[in-house]
XYZ file of C-alpha atoms in Angstrom:
734
model
C 0.000 0.000 0.000
C 2.111 2.909 -1.244
C -0.559 5.537 -0.735
C -0.600 7.093 2.719
C -3.913 6.037 4.280
C -6.201 9.077 4.559
C -6.012 9.204 8.367
C -2.193 9.121 8.407
C -1.993 12.122 6.073
C 0.106 14.845 7.808
C -1.957 17.933 8.682
C 0.598 20.179 7.071
C -0.422 18.815 3.656
C -4.111 19.282 4.321
C -4.280 22.517 6.334
C -1.013 24.206 5.363
C 2.174 24.498 7.463
C 1.243 27.469 9.748
C -1.971 25.938 11.142
C -0.412 22.462 11.290
C 2.517 23.845 13.296
C 0.235 25.396 15.939
C -1.810 22.177 16.137
C 1.314 20.066 16.608
C 2.928 22.356 19.194
C -0.096 23.288 21.274
C -2.495 20.380 20.895
C -0.194 17.484 20.000
C -2.108 16.834 16.736
C -0.034 15.693 13.760
C -2.228 13.709 11.362
C -5.765 13.807 9.997
C -6.600 10.922 12.340
C -5.305 12.869 15.374
C -7.506 15.812 14.452
C -10.594 13.627 13.983
C -10.029 12.286 17.496
C -9.844 15.827 18.954
C -13.415 15.807 20.220
C -15.568 18.787 21.194
C -15.499 19.537 24.918
C -19.169 20.519 24.835
C -21.824 21.894 22.474
C -23.704 25.173 22.379
C -27.257 25.234 21.178
C -28.141 28.098 18.887
C -30.963 29.181 21.143
C -29.223 28.563 24.419
C -26.396 30.662 25.791
C -23.441 29.527 27.831
C -23.393 30.361 31.491
C -21.251 33.387 32.017
C -22.016 32.921 35.697
C -19.570 30.019 36.086
C -16.538 31.006 34.073
C -13.254 29.625 35.426
C -10.481 32.099 36.197
C -7.291 32.046 34.143
C -8.676 29.546 31.665
C -9.109 29.908 27.976
C -12.860 29.909 27.340
C -15.247 30.151 24.426
C -18.655 31.700 25.066
C -21.644 32.408 22.881
C -23.408 35.601 23.943
C -25.185 38.755 22.823
C -23.790 42.296 22.950
C -25.799 44.319 25.487
C -23.895 47.523 25.155
C -20.657 48.975 23.735
C -18.908 52.193 24.751
C -15.783 53.871 23.450
C -13.757 55.820 26.049
C -10.806 58.144 25.531
C -8.043 58.344 28.081
C -4.588 59.826 28.477
C -1.593 57.528 28.891
C 2.167 57.569 28.399
C 1.714 56.453 24.795
C -1.189 58.852 24.102
C -0.612 61.871 26.366
C -3.268 64.120 24.858
C -6.209 61.970 25.806
C -6.013 60.209 22.450
C -5.871 56.712 23.938
C -8.948 54.677 23.124
C -10.599 51.860 25.044
C -13.673 50.007 23.862
C -15.740 48.350 26.610
C -18.340 45.878 25.433
C -20.764 44.179 27.818
C -22.097 40.808 26.704
C -24.852 38.809 28.336
C -26.280 35.328 28.147
C -29.126 35.522 30.623
C -27.070 33.928 33.415
C -24.577 36.738 33.829
C -22.724 39.584 32.178
C -19.121 39.796 31.094
C -17.005 42.779 30.171
C -14.857 42.680 27.013
C -12.167 45.285 26.573
C -10.191 46.353 23.481
C -7.405 48.994 23.446
C -5.580 51.213 20.963
C -5.786 50.427 17.287
C -7.565 47.204 18.142
C -10.814 49.088 18.863
C -11.849 50.019 15.307
C -13.031 46.681 13.926
C -14.983 45.550 17.033
C -16.462 49.051 17.396
C -18.007 48.689 13.917
C -19.032 45.014 14.325
C -20.058 44.507 17.957
C -23.270 46.520 17.989
C -25.920 45.922 20.679
C -28.062 42.922 19.745
C -25.251 41.184 17.800
C -24.622 37.524 18.682
C -21.132 36.094 18.436
C -18.724 33.505 19.782
C -15.974 35.049 21.908
C -12.754 33.353 23.000
C -10.107 34.547 25.405
C -8.585 34.156 28.838
C -10.740 35.136 31.795
C -9.078 37.683 34.077
C -10.230 39.962 36.874
C -10.085 43.763 36.716
C -11.612 45.975 39.424
C -13.119 42.836 40.958
C -15.044 42.051 37.763
C -14.456 39.261 35.294
C -13.312 40.358 31.881
C -11.857 39.145 28.585
C -9.160 41.455 27.197
C -8.898 41.515 23.393
C -10.919 38.344 22.854
C -11.046 36.794 19.409
C -14.618 36.634 18.129
C -16.700 35.233 15.300
C -20.069 36.809 14.518
C -23.053 34.482 14.254
C -25.162 35.983 11.487
C -28.126 33.704 11.104
C -28.957 35.143 7.692
C -25.587 34.518 6.060
C -25.592 31.213 4.175
C -21.976 30.505 5.009
C -22.421 30.815 8.785
C -25.422 28.525 8.712
C -23.417 26.052 6.613
C -20.348 26.100 8.834
C -22.396 25.692 12.012
C -24.487 23.002 10.386
C -27.260 21.759 12.618
C -28.459 23.414 15.755
C -25.440 22.378 17.856
C -22.175 24.314 17.783
C -19.224 22.123 18.833
C -16.782 23.886 21.173
C -13.304 22.350 21.083
C -10.538 22.318 23.695
C -8.652 25.321 22.335
C -5.560 27.382 23.080
C -4.748 31.078 22.901
C -3.130 30.450 19.517
C -6.059 28.596 18.006
C -9.694 29.401 18.780
C -12.379 26.769 18.928
C -14.047 27.841 15.686
C -10.761 27.649 13.752
C -10.330 24.087 14.999
C -13.960 23.485 13.974
C -13.269 24.723 10.443
C -10.135 22.563 10.181
C -12.167 19.538 11.265
C -14.838 20.280 8.628
C -11.994 20.146 6.071
C -10.816 16.672 7.110
C -14.203 15.200 8.059
C -14.740 13.383 4.726
C -11.686 11.201 5.579
C -13.615 9.780 8.539
C -15.252 7.361 6.075
C -11.904 5.560 5.829
C -11.410 5.045 9.567
C -10.612 1.379 10.259
C -12.819 -0.021 12.995
C -10.863 -1.529 15.938
C -13.887 -3.234 17.530
C -14.673 -6.807 16.481
C -17.944 -6.744 14.537
C -19.660 -9.235 16.842
C -18.894 -7.039 19.847
C -20.067 -3.861 18.109
C -23.313 -5.385 16.928
C -23.927 -7.222 20.195
C -23.742 -3.926 22.073
C -25.630 -1.885 19.486
C -22.735 0.518 18.852
C -22.568 2.642 15.671
C -19.660 2.058 13.236
C -16.573 4.248 13.777
C -16.941 6.501 10.683
C -20.517 7.291 11.713
C -19.409 8.009 15.305
C -16.768 10.483 14.080
C -19.299 12.291 11.876
C -21.828 12.486 14.674
C -19.378 13.737 17.296
C -18.206 16.623 15.074
C -21.461 17.453 13.243
C -24.338 16.335 15.419
C -27.857 17.289 14.375
C -29.464 16.168 17.616
C -28.414 15.367 21.163
C -29.080 11.704 20.385
C -26.290 11.883 17.750
C -23.858 13.031 20.424
C -24.934 10.233 22.779
C -24.500 7.580 20.060
C -21.068 8.883 19.149
C -19.886 9.141 22.757
C -21.079 5.665 23.654
C -19.155 4.272 20.697
C -15.936 6.269 21.171
C -15.804 5.452 24.894
C -15.950 1.765 24.037
C -13.038 2.166 21.631
C -10.842 3.725 24.273
C -11.787 1.299 27.015
C -11.505 -1.764 24.811
C -8.191 -0.998 23.087
C -6.602 -0.167 26.436
C -7.989 -3.324 28.085
C -6.791 -5.487 25.183
C -3.286 -4.043 25.638
C -3.433 -4.898 29.345
C -4.954 -8.344 28.733
C -2.132 -9.135 26.307
C 0.411 -8.058 28.887
C -1.244 -10.292 31.504
C -1.386 -13.142 28.992
C 2.316 -12.759 28.138
C 3.212 -12.625 31.845
C 1.205 -15.771 32.529
C 3.305 -17.630 29.928
C 6.524 -16.799 31.782
C 7.988 -19.503 34.005
C 8.765 -18.768 37.668
C 10.070 -20.770 40.573
C 7.290 -21.664 43.008
C 8.302 -20.405 46.467
C 6.701 -22.224 49.387
C 7.894 -21.298 52.897
C 9.550 -24.048 54.953
C 7.173 -25.298 57.674
C 9.367 -24.304 60.623
C 11.600 -21.720 59.088
C 12.207 -17.991 59.166
C 8.558 -16.997 58.681
C 7.376 -19.160 61.595
C 10.157 -17.786 63.807
C 9.233 -14.210 62.816
C 5.507 -14.687 63.465
C 6.353 -16.101 66.891
C 8.208 -12.887 67.831
C 5.394 -10.513 66.813
C 4.052 -8.680 69.876
C 0.573 -8.340 68.250
C -1.781 -10.368 66.093
C -2.221 -9.517 62.423
C -5.536 -7.927 61.400
C -8.087 -10.025 59.547
C -7.215 -8.055 56.389
C -3.486 -8.677 56.730
C -4.100 -12.412 57.125
C -6.414 -12.526 54.114
C -4.003 -10.613 51.841
C -1.085 -12.764 53.043
C -3.043 -15.870 52.036
C -3.644 -14.422 48.538
C 0.066 -13.632 48.193
C 1.271 -17.030 49.452
C -1.101 -18.764 47.009
C 0.436 -16.716 44.140
C 3.991 -17.422 45.302
C 3.294 -21.157 45.243
C 2.544 -21.170 41.481
C 4.979 -21.601 38.615
C 4.026 -18.315 36.946
C 5.237 -14.987 38.286
C 2.867 -13.273 40.713
C 1.852 -9.747 39.629
C -0.092 -8.273 42.498
C -0.967 -4.730 43.532
C -1.401 -4.238 47.285
C -3.389 -1.114 48.064
C -3.643 -0.068 51.651
C -4.548 3.042 53.527
C -1.693 4.884 55.165
C -0.808 2.837 58.237
C -2.828 -0.259 57.358
C 0.248 -2.448 57.772
C 1.319 -3.065 54.145
C 4.998 -3.246 55.093
C 4.248 -6.085 57.516
C 2.439 -8.049 54.767
C 5.298 -7.412 52.331
C 7.909 -8.436 54.887
C 6.141 -11.739 55.568
C 6.076 -12.417 51.798
C 9.828 -11.685 51.612
C 10.533 -14.004 54.536
C 8.502 -16.776 52.883
C 10.676 -16.459 49.769
C 13.908 -16.481 51.804
C 12.578 -19.593 53.565
C 12.151 -21.211 50.181
C 15.796 -20.539 49.321
C 15.336 -17.350 47.295
C 16.152 -13.668 47.777
C 13.778 -10.720 48.017
C 14.374 -7.123 46.963
C 12.375 -4.093 48.073
C 12.489 -0.918 45.977
C 11.644 2.444 47.513
C 11.227 5.697 45.558
C 13.692 7.735 47.682
C 16.822 7.144 49.769
C 15.131 8.479 52.909
C 12.434 5.848 52.478
C 14.846 3.029 51.662
C 16.808 3.823 54.825
C 13.619 3.897 56.840
C 12.347 0.600 55.502
C 15.738 -0.909 56.238
C 15.705 0.410 59.807
C 12.153 -0.699 60.569
C 12.570 -4.165 58.979
C 15.795 -4.820 60.904
C 14.030 -3.696 64.101
C 11.005 -5.924 63.454
C 13.207 -8.954 62.725
C 15.667 -8.486 65.597
C 18.196 -11.361 65.749
C 16.521 -12.920 62.677
C 18.214 -10.138 60.641
C 21.682 -11.050 61.931
C 22.450 -13.971 59.638
C 26.104 -15.031 59.748
C 26.769 -12.884 62.812
C 27.380 -13.846 66.420
C 24.075 -13.764 68.238
C 22.127 -14.276 65.007
C 19.198 -16.660 65.351
C 19.172 -20.142 63.826
C 17.101 -19.250 60.746
C 18.510 -15.727 60.454
C 19.370 -14.042 57.182
C 21.181 -10.804 56.322
C 19.191 -7.639 55.481
C 21.291 -5.217 53.405
C 20.713 -1.636 52.236
C 21.837 -0.492 48.802
C 21.513 3.156 47.763
C 23.334 5.457 45.371
C 25.004 7.536 48.067
C 26.629 4.683 50.031
C 30.386 4.673 50.496
C 32.388 2.422 48.161
C 33.342 -0.127 50.826
C 29.817 -0.566 52.200
C 28.498 -0.821 48.663
C 31.075 -3.448 47.690
C 30.190 -5.536 50.752
C 26.423 -5.271 50.006
C 26.962 -6.348 46.374
C 29.082 -9.255 47.556
C 26.424 -10.386 50.059
C 23.839 -10.339 47.263
C 25.779 -12.301 44.688
C 26.917 -14.866 47.250
C 23.387 -15.303 48.557
C 24.398 -14.256 52.098
C 21.761 -11.512 52.073
C 18.227 -12.838 51.847
C 16.655 -9.372 51.779
C 17.936 -6.217 50.083
C 16.302 -2.817 50.353
C 17.224 0.002 48.025
C 16.331 2.691 45.520
C 16.518 2.554 41.725
C 20.202 1.748 42.331
C 19.053 -1.898 42.573
C 18.152 -1.856 38.882
C 21.698 -0.999 37.784
C 23.624 -3.525 35.708
C 26.299 -4.084 38.361
C 23.822 -5.508 40.863
C 23.785 -9.313 40.630
C 21.638 -11.637 42.725
C 22.282 -15.204 43.758
C 18.625 -16.191 43.227
C 16.107 -13.333 43.104
C 12.644 -14.696 43.893
C 10.486 -11.679 44.813
C 10.529 -7.958 44.067
C 8.458 -5.618 46.246
C 7.945 -2.137 44.783
C 6.834 0.612 47.160
C 4.657 3.407 45.729
C 4.210 1.999 42.241
C 3.216 5.183 40.464
C 6.837 6.255 40.587
C 8.012 3.189 38.671
C 7.349 2.585 35.009
C 6.695 -0.717 33.329
C 10.203 -0.634 31.843
C 11.795 -0.500 35.290
C 9.764 -3.505 36.361
C 11.062 -5.334 33.303
C 14.674 -4.393 34.062
C 14.366 -5.849 37.566
C 12.706 -8.911 36.200
C 15.825 -9.626 34.180
C 17.816 -9.974 37.419
C 16.404 -13.386 38.289
C 17.375 -16.728 36.728
C 13.670 -16.883 35.991
C 11.316 -13.905 36.275
C 10.803 -13.132 39.984
C 7.395 -12.709 41.602
C 6.266 -9.076 41.860
C 4.347 -7.305 44.620
C 3.565 -3.625 44.144
C 2.431 -1.528 47.121
C 0.665 1.810 47.082
C -0.789 3.909 49.866
C -2.662 6.077 47.387
C -6.136 4.592 47.431
C -7.184 3.928 43.865
C -10.833 3.629 42.862
C -11.567 0.205 41.371
C -11.913 1.512 37.835
C -8.592 3.305 37.930
C -6.967 0.164 39.261
C -8.496 -1.689 36.275
C -7.226 0.971 33.875
C -3.836 1.926 35.216
C -2.785 -1.276 36.900
C -4.883 -3.519 34.685
C -1.983 -5.919 34.290
C -1.885 -6.618 38.043
C -4.232 -8.519 40.346
C -5.403 -6.329 43.227
C -5.523 -6.861 47.013
C -6.883 -4.193 49.380
C -6.050 -3.629 53.053
C -8.711 -1.378 54.468
C -8.697 -1.818 58.234
C -6.235 -0.028 60.456
C -4.226 -2.114 62.932
C -5.276 -1.900 66.601
C -3.735 1.003 68.462
C -3.803 3.477 65.554
C -5.463 6.742 66.548
C -8.003 8.906 64.738
C -6.779 12.128 63.082
C -8.807 15.335 63.423
C -8.445 17.642 60.392
C -9.420 21.315 60.158
C -9.132 24.038 57.511
C -7.404 27.208 58.785
C -8.495 30.187 56.614
C -5.441 32.398 57.213
C -6.636 35.349 55.097
C -10.237 35.539 56.397
C -9.363 34.714 60.027
C -5.713 35.440 60.869
C -6.321 34.613 64.579
C -7.008 30.994 63.492
C -3.404 30.768 62.281
C -2.097 32.141 65.583
C -4.194 29.491 67.356
C -2.683 26.803 65.075
C 0.849 27.636 66.298
C -0.466 27.611 69.873
C -1.813 24.086 69.293
C 1.637 23.010 68.031
C 3.229 24.375 71.228
C 0.631 22.519 73.331
C 1.432 19.214 71.586
C 5.154 19.749 72.219
C 4.492 20.659 75.875
C 2.656 17.329 76.171
C 5.816 15.534 75.048
C 4.861 15.144 71.365
C 6.303 16.439 68.072
C 4.963 18.198 64.991
C 5.506 18.537 61.233
C 5.098 21.755 59.248
C 4.866 21.081 55.497
C 5.543 23.707 52.795
C 5.256 23.416 48.990
C 8.726 24.723 48.194
C 12.322 24.627 49.545
C 13.192 28.319 49.194
C 16.777 28.246 47.900
C 15.704 28.080 44.266
C 17.565 30.105 41.665
C 15.518 33.053 40.474
C 12.805 31.753 38.258
C 13.149 33.096 34.668
C 9.376 33.513 34.534
C 9.452 35.973 37.411
C 10.815 38.778 35.258
C 7.457 39.641 33.732
C 5.632 42.540 35.329
C 2.168 41.602 36.527
C -0.863 43.528 37.668
C -1.307 43.829 41.445
C -4.342 41.517 41.163
C -2.111 38.872 39.613
C 0.460 39.333 42.328
C -2.072 38.750 45.087
C -3.471 35.706 43.316
C -0.115 34.232 42.531
C 2.379 34.928 45.282
C 5.007 32.192 45.248
C 4.177 29.211 47.470
C 5.585 29.337 50.999
C 9.066 27.895 51.381
C 10.582 25.610 54.034
C 13.646 27.761 54.721
C 11.648 31.003 55.159
C 8.890 29.441 57.244
C 11.355 27.615 59.512
C 13.189 30.867 60.224
C 9.986 32.830 60.900
C 8.656 30.130 63.247
C 11.911 29.761 65.184
C 12.058 33.532 65.760
C 8.305 33.976 66.229
C 5.424 31.742 67.320
C 7.601 28.647 68.023
C 10.501 30.465 69.686
C 12.309 28.307 72.208
C 11.372 25.000 70.511
C 13.933 23.052 68.513
C 12.991 23.480 64.830
C 14.824 21.665 61.991
C 14.361 21.550 58.210
C 14.253 18.606 55.795
C 14.035 18.779 52.005
C 15.022 16.854 48.896
C 18.121 18.866 47.986
C 19.968 18.148 51.237
C 22.873 15.708 51.213
C 21.541 12.186 51.939
C 23.659 11.917 55.126
C 22.276 15.227 56.412
C 18.734 14.106 55.611
C 19.279 10.876 57.449
C 20.755 12.688 60.451
C 17.770 15.072 60.627
C 15.330 12.148 60.420
C 17.212 10.235 63.113
C 17.112 13.230 65.491
C 13.417 13.682 64.832
C 12.692 9.968 65.289
C 14.681 9.994 68.537
C 12.596 12.911 69.818
C 15.489 15.417 69.902
C 13.690 17.785 67.493
C 10.306 19.284 68.398
C 9.195 20.551 64.994
C 10.277 19.371 61.546
C 9.649 21.881 58.736
C 9.740 19.857 55.525
C 8.683 19.559 51.907
C 6.687 16.540 50.749
C 9.761 14.312 51.196
C 7.938 13.146 54.333
C 4.849 12.197 52.288
C 5.590 8.521 52.060
C 6.618 6.029 54.678
C 8.078 8.284 57.373
C 7.142 6.677 60.665
C 7.497 8.655 63.915
C 4.716 7.514 66.287
C 5.409 10.411 68.666
C 4.563 13.048 66.004
C 0.935 14.032 66.612
C 0.420 17.355 64.817
C 0.893 18.514 61.238
C 0.397 22.003 59.830
C 0.274 22.121 56.018
C 1.008 25.617 54.697
C -0.619 26.698 51.400
C -2.548 23.440 51.544
C -4.472 24.471 48.406
C -1.269 23.927 46.390
C -1.385 20.165 47.036
C -3.665 17.536 45.487
C -6.314 15.728 47.531
C -4.475 12.380 47.559
C -1.229 14.092 48.498
C -2.858 15.848 51.472
C -4.307 12.512 52.575
C -0.867 10.897 52.306
C 0.785 13.682 54.288
C -1.861 13.571 56.996
C -1.165 9.856 57.442
C 2.210 10.734 58.989
C 0.525 11.781 62.280
C -1.606 9.744 64.667
C 0.668 6.734 64.155
C 0.960 6.071 67.884
C -1.591 5.849 70.655
C -2.143 9.642 70.938
C -4.745 11.221 68.593
C -3.460 13.092 65.530
C -4.203 16.658 64.430
C -3.860 18.001 60.880
C -4.347 21.719 60.117
C -4.762 22.767 56.474
C -3.706 26.425 56.161
C -4.927 28.357 53.104
C -5.490 31.916 51.951
C -8.063 30.915 49.345
C -11.501 32.563 49.610
C -14.355 30.529 51.013
C -16.272 30.014 47.768
C -13.251 28.834 45.746
C -12.961 25.242 44.444
C -9.653 24.970 46.338
C -11.405 25.598 49.648
C -14.104 23.044 48.803
C -11.351 20.524 48.075
C -9.733 21.187 51.463
C -13.150 20.943 53.135
C -13.553 17.484 51.595
C -10.170 16.357 52.946
C -11.004 17.678 56.418
C -14.393 15.947 56.437
C -13.337 12.328 55.789
C -10.461 9.963 56.533
C -11.624 7.521 53.856
C -8.905 7.518 51.216
C -11.084 5.793 48.596
C -13.766 8.464 48.985
C -11.100 11.170 48.628
C -9.566 9.540 45.573
C -12.985 9.708 43.890
C -13.274 13.410 44.744
C -9.750 13.912 43.454
C -10.561 12.228 40.168
C -13.781 14.152 39.695
C -11.917 17.398 40.182
C -8.924 16.721 37.986
C -9.020 15.488 34.463
C -8.500 11.747 34.151
C -5.410 12.286 32.070
C -3.561 13.827 34.989
C -4.446 11.053 37.357
C -3.652 8.287 34.926
C -0.619 10.030 33.519
C 0.831 10.433 36.988
C -0.132 6.989 37.984
C 2.159 5.232 35.584
C 4.214 5.932 32.537
C 2.288 5.315 29.424
C -0.696 5.893 27.285
C -3.155 6.489 30.044
C -3.469 10.101 28.981
C -4.810 8.851 25.671
C -8.244 8.778 27.306
C -10.112 11.562 25.572
C -13.687 10.455 25.931
C -13.648 7.928 28.750
C -14.292 9.303 32.243
C -12.803 6.799 34.627
C -15.274 7.384 37.451
C -18.501 7.689 35.447
C -17.748 4.921 32.999
C -17.051 2.219 35.532
C -19.422 -0.233 33.818
C -17.916 0.235 30.367
C -14.409 -0.338 31.741
C -15.450 -3.471 33.625
C -17.277 -4.888 30.578
C -14.442 -3.976 28.223
C -12.018 -5.748 30.559
C -14.102 -8.959 30.389
C -14.503 -8.770 26.602
C -10.772 -8.088 26.154
C -9.737 -10.973 28.406
C -12.024 -13.385 26.529
C -10.767 -12.189 23.141
C -7.072 -12.465 24.089
C -7.683 -15.920 25.572
C -9.171 -17.054 22.218
C -6.744 -15.267 19.926
C -3.665 -13.774 21.674
C -2.195 -12.635 18.341
C -5.468 -10.923 17.243
C -5.027 -12.570 13.851
C -8.434 -11.715 12.443
C -8.526 -8.091 13.654
C -6.203 -5.825 11.662
C -8.082 -2.691 12.819
C -7.547 -3.571 16.465
C -3.867 -4.343 15.867
C -3.381 -0.908 14.253
C -5.128 0.829 17.161
C -2.958 -1.107 19.643
C 0.242 -0.199 17.831
C -0.767 3.455 17.967
C -1.561 3.224 21.685
C 1.658 1.415 22.564
C 3.784 3.700 20.433
C 2.384 6.630 22.308
C 3.048 4.776 25.542
C 6.679 4.182 24.673
C 7.099 7.740 23.465
C 5.667 9.144 26.661
C 7.758 6.828 28.767
C 10.916 8.004 27.024
C 9.918 11.641 27.423
C 9.338 11.107 31.140
C 12.420 9.006 31.624
């Protein structure tokens, strides 16, 4: 086939280089097919106007409205000293609210002639605030003249599609470009097997593309959406099903713990009984470890639900069975902490080969990038000789130099920081692929788990171990009620007086080089809106000299030397430091049971899941925890509502749903793992739970029958496109 298929035709040939360049740079669209899959965000009805009442600040919007009134003002300025400056103010309305448009200088002449009261038009621009009123400065606009043939043609049907647009390319220009390429939609190859499409009553792909871009009725839009959602869900689930299928073909060594070995000895030393949940999940894991295919399991557990204990028992079972286990942590601080807490939990069982080591003991070694050469050499030697049954480390474990005697299990902490490629690199370390257990404390709604981690089986730990205390959370509105902030510092002092410790978390470190973006002059309104986030170094100094004077205050952040970080953490864990002012380096895994209070500054700058993670660092002992979310955001803002939600519930799964509803899926999925998760354009992970679950079943059945997808060229093409994008994105992130 020498001809380029219509959908692979580069946009620059069809639309000309200038438009194609903007589309590629700002919207990531390169071919006719890409453009056809750039779907409208919503539709305007000719008779119905958009709600000016709920315009988002600082976003690029497109509104359809009517001019209520237009006035030309003269003013004097540096450029036009004699009062010759001109400003055109146009008020538009849509029944729900009014919006001011403003044009300056030479830009006033054309709109002054065209935007007469009673005129209807589409306006696009960035919403800003001036004198406490919303406005669009110099918006682009397109008049809607109902009498002109051409306008009626180009907005065919009663529904006007509004596209995700950018400042460089307004929605209606994208609309016109799509009208140009729409005839090619007829040649779209359908990825869905015909039996599936017909069985579910879905329209063919070419028809769906026509209906999404040129709907005549709302039913057209529904048909198209239903179909396009299925495409996304199904292609993604087939990719995951094929990965699961390929993994299931791999051989692995079955690891069954010895009846009276290390695991039994460890369980006997535990001063408490495992929760029902921990026992259940352990059973699932041991069943997987006993098979001759590699386990691929995701262990989700609330902060403090005892995941590390479950993982440690799995590692001990593998050591019992003659293998080695490796645990990967995302940061050195965390690797060191895991190492410390595991050695403590195991006691003499971690002293293999040493005097005083117990009979079944093994060695537990730490391997990180910043270790001294001698310690590193010894750790590598212990691994290759098989002396060390358990190794804990950072990405350094994936390096080529690291050789294992017999790697049987890999435990990955906080999966969303590891890509699929890194898992594969570790897998190559075993004589046969090792078993894999992935842990995350970020609660993931079921559908996201099916989408992002669809190649893993899932276990959930949702009860907290006995002895964990409740955490009270409150929002502290620092701008509206400054005395609340003063009270917050008082509460911190009270906790310290009662023998406890506290964290103060800030979004930034504070020793950054000057940001190149800061050079631009901004209006005072902008400045108030966008002051830089509070920084650890500044806040620590202010607290030590002010409200927390007399207490020992230390700082911790990611750019400190690893030894210094470790020293700070040790002092805090030992109780020598009263207050630790830190960035989010403490978000994951830091365990100081005596820390009972946390104050999060500029809490609105963090995501919901991140706040929940941070909060989980307090209340880890028997004393109740307190978390104060400090913000200067006004009461009605979405940011305040988000903080209110965090304060009102400790249920991480509930919060993760709120988080997803508030952010676009792409962000959540994109963060969650390298790869094509951001390719979801139509599928909403929360709302479309049923589609995802059904697509997963259909995909699994199809791959079981025909792993190579021999009879489905359309599906193979769609998969190649998805996986190419996945690899590309992985490389960009890497």
